CSV table of C-alpha atoms in Angstrom, one decimal:
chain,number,residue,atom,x,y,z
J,1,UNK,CA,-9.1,-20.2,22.4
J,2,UNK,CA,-8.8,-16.4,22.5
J,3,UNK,CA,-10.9,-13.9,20.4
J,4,UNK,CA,-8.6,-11.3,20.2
J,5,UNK,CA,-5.8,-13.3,18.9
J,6,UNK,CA,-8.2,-14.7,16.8
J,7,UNK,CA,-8.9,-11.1,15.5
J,8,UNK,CA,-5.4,-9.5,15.7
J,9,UNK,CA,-4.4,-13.3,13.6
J,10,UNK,CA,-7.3,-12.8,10.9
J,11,UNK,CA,-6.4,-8.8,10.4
J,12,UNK,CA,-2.7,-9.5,9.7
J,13,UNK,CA,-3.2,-12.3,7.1
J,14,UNK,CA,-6.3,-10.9,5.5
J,15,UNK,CA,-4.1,-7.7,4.6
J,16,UNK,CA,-1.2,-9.6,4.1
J,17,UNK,CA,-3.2,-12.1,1.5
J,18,UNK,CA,-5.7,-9.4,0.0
J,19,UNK,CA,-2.6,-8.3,-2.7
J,20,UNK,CA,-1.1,-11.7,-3.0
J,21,UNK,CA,-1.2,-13.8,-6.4
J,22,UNK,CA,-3.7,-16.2,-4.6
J,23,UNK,CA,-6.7,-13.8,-5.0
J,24,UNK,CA,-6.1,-13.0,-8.7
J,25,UNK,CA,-5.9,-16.6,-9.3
J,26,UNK,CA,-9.1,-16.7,-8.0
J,27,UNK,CA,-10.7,-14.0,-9.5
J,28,UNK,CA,-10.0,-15.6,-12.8
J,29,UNK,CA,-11.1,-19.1,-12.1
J,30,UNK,CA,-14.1,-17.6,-10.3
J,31,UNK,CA,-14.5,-16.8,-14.0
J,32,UNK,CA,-14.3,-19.2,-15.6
J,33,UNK,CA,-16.4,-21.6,-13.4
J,34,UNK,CA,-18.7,-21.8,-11.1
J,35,UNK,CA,-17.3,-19.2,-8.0
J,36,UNK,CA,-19.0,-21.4,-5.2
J,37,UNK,CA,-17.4,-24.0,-6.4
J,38,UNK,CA,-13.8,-22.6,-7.1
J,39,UNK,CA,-14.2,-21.4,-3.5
J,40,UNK,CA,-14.9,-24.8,-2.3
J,41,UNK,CA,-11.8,-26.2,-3.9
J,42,UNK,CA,-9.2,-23.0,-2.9
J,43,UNK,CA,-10.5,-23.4,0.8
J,44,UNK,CA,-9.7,-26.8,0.8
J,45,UNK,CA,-6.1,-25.8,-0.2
J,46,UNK,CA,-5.9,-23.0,2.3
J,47,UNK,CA,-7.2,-25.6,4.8
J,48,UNK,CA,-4.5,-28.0,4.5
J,49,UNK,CA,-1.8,-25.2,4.4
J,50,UNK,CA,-2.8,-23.5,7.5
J,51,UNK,CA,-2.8,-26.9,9.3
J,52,UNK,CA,0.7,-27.3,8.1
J,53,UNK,CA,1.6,-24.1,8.7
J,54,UNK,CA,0.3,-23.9,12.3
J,55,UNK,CA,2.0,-27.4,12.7
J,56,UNK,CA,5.4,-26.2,11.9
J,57,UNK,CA,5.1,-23.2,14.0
J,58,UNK,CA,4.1,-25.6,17.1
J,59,UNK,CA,7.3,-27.5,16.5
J,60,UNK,CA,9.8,-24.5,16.7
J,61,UNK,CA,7.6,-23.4,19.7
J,62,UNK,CA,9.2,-26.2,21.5
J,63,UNK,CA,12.7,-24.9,21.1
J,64,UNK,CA,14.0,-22.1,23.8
J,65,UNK,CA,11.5,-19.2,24.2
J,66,UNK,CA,13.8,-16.0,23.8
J,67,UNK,CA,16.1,-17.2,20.2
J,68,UNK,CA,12.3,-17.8,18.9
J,69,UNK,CA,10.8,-14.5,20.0
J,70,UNK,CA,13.8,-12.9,18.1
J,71,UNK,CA,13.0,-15.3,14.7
J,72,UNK,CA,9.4,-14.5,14.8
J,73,UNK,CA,10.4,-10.8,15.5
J,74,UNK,CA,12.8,-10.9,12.0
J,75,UNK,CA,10.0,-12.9,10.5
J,76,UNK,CA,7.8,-10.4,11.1
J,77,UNK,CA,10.0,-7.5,10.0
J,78,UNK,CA,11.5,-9.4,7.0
J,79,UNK,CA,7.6,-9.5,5.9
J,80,UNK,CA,6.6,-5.9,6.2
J,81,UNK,CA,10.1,-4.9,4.1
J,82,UNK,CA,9.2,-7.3,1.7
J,83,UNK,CA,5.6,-6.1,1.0
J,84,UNK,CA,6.7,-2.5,0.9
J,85,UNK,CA,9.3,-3.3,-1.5
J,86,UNK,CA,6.9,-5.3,-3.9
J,87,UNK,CA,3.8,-3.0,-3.4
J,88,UNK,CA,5.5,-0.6,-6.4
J,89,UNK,CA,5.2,-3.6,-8.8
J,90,UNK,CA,1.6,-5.0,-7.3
J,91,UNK,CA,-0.4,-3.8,-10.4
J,92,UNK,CA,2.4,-5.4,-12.9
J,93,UNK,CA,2.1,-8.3,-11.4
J,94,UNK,CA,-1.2,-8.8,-11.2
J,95,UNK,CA,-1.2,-8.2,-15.2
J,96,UNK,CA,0.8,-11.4,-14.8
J,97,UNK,CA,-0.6,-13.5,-12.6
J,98,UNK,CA,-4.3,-13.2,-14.2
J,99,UNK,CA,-2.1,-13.8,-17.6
J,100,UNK,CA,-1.2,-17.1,-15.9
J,101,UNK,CA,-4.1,-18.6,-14.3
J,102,UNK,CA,-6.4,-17.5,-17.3
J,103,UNK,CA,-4.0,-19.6,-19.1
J,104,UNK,CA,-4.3,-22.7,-16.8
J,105,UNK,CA,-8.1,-22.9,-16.8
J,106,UNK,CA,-9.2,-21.9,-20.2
J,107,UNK,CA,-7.4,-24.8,-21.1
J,108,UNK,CA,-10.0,-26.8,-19.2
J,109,UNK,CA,-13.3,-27.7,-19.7
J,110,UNK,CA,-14.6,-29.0,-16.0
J,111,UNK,CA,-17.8,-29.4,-14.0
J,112,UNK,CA,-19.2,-30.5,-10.7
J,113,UNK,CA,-16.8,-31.6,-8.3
J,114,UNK,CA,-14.0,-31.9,-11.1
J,115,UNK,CA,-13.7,-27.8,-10.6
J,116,UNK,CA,-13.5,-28.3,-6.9
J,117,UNK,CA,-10.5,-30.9,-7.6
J,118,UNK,CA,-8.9,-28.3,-10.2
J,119,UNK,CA,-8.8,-25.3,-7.9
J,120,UNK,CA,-7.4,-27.3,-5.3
J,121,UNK,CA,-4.9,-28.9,-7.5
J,122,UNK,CA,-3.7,-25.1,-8.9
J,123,UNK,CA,-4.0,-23.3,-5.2
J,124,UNK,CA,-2.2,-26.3,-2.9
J,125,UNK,CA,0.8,-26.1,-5.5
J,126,UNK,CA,1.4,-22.6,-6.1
J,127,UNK,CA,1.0,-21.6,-2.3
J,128,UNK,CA,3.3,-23.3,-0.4
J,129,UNK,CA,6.3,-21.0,1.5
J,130,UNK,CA,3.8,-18.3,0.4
J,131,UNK,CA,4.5,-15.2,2.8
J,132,UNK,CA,1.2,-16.0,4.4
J,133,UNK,CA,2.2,-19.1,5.8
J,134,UNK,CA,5.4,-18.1,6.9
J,135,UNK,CA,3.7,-15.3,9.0
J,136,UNK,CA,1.1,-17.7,10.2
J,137,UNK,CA,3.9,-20.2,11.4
J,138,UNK,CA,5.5,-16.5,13.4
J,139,UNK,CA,1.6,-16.3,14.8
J,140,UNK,CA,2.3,-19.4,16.3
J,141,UNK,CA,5.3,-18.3,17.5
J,142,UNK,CA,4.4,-14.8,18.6
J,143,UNK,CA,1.0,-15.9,20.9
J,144,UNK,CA,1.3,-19.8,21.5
J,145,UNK,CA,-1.9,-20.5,20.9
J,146,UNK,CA,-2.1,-22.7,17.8
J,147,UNK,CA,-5.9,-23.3,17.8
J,148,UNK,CA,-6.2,-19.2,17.9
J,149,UNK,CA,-4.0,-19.0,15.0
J,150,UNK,CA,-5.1,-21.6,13.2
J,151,UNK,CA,-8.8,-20.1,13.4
J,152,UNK,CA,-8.1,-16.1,12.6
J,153,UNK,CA,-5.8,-17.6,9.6
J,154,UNK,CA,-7.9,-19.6,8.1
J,155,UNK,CA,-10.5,-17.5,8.3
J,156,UNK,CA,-8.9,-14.6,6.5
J,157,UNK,CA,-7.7,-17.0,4.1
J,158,UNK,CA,-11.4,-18.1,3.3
J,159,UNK,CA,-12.6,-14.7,3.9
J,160,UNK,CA,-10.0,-13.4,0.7
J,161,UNK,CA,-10.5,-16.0,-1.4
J,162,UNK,CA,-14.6,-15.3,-1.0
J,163,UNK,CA,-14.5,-11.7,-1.6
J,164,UNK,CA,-12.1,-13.0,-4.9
J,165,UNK,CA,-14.6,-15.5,-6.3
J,166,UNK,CA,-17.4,-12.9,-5.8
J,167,UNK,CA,-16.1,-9.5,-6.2
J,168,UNK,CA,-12.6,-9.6,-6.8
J,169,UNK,CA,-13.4,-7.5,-10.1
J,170,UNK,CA,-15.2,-4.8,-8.5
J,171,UNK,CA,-12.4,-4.3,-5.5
J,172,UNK,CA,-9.9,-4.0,-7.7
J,173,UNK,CA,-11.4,-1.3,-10.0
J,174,UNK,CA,-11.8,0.8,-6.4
J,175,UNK,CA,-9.0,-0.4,-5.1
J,176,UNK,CA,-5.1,-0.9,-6.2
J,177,UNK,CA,-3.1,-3.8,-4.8
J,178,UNK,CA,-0.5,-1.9,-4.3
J,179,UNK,CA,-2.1,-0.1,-1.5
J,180,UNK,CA,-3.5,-3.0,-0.1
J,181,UNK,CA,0.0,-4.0,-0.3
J,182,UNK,CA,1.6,-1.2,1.4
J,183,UNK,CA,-1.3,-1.3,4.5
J,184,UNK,CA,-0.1,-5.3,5.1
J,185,UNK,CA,4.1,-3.9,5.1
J,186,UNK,CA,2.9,-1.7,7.6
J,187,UNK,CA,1.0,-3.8,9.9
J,188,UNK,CA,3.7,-6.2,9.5
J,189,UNK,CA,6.2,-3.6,11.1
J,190,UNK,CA,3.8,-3.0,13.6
J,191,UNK,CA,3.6,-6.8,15.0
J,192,UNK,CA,7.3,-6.4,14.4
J,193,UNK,CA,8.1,-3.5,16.8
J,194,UNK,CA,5.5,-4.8,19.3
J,195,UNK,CA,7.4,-8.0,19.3
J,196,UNK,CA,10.6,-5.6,19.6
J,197,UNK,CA,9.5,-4.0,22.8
J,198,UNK,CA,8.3,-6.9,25.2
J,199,UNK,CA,11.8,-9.0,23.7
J,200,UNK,CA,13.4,-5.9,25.2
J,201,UNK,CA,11.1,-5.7,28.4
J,202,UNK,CA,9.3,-2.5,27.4
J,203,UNK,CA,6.2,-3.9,28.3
């Protein structure tokens, strides 16, 4: 286990996630239920997905070292173009995203562990081949060290999804997602170029 993977790991996706759908969705069933609870449940998701995530990312580890540096590389880059691209429409979509998940748990009149279940149910199935993933899976790819991964992701994963269920409202009056957006492009290009440069024997 290494703590500055661990850190670099948990920066990247906490960025990276911070503007995603997943914290809006959230935000709104933090509202509509109990946040500890709807927390409980979306970590649970993000648990299992990381897992998988980090597991896939082990497997293509396997395969010849220098064709995967260059696919974690373009993973890497692929994921900072398409955040910068998106970061324009960030505040449209996040109209349309609290649209939809207000819509998916008004409609529901839950309690106790039955919230837990919901928010699960609702996060496990809308995040899979979310961007997060795929860059945790690159993570994997980029340090070999699944257990580091694993730990910085999830944590950033639980991290976001706290700071949604307890003051998603107030961050997003200070601050807009498109920013957010444009900082995780950029570190994305960042990870991208360093990965650039020791392919190329720079360093």
């Amino acid at each position: 286990m290494d703590f500055v993977t661990i850190a670099i790991v948990f920066g990247t996706i906490f960025v990276v996630e911070l503007p995603d759908k997943t914290f809006i969705a959230t935000l709104v069933m933090a509202t509509r239920f109990r946040p500890l609870l709807v927390w409980i449940g979306v970590v649970a998701a993000f648990f299992v997905q990381t897992l998988v995530a980090v597991a896939i990312g082990g497997v293509l580890n396997q395969l010849p070292k220098r064709p995967i540096e260059i696919f974690a590389a373009l993973l890497f880059l692929v994921g900072g173009i398409l955040l910068l691209r998106g970061a324009s429409k960030a505040d449209e979509e996040e109209a349309e995203t609290e649209e939809e998940f207000g819509a998916k748990s008004s409609a529901k009149e839950l309690a106790g562990w039955k919230v837990v279940t919901f928010c699960f149910t609702v996060l496990f199935l809308a995040e899979w081949g979310d961007l997060s993933q795929i860059l945790t899976a690159s993570m994997v790819l980029r340090f070999d060290d699944a257990v580091s991964v694993f730990i910085g992701a999830f944590l950033a994963l639980a991290a976001v999804s706290g700071l949604a269920a307890l003051l998603g409202r107030t961050l997003l009056q200070r601050i807009r997602l498109s920013t957010i957006r444009r900082i995780g492009g950029g570190v994305c290009l960042v990870l991208a170029a360093v990965s650039a440069l020791q392919i190329l024997g720079a360093f």
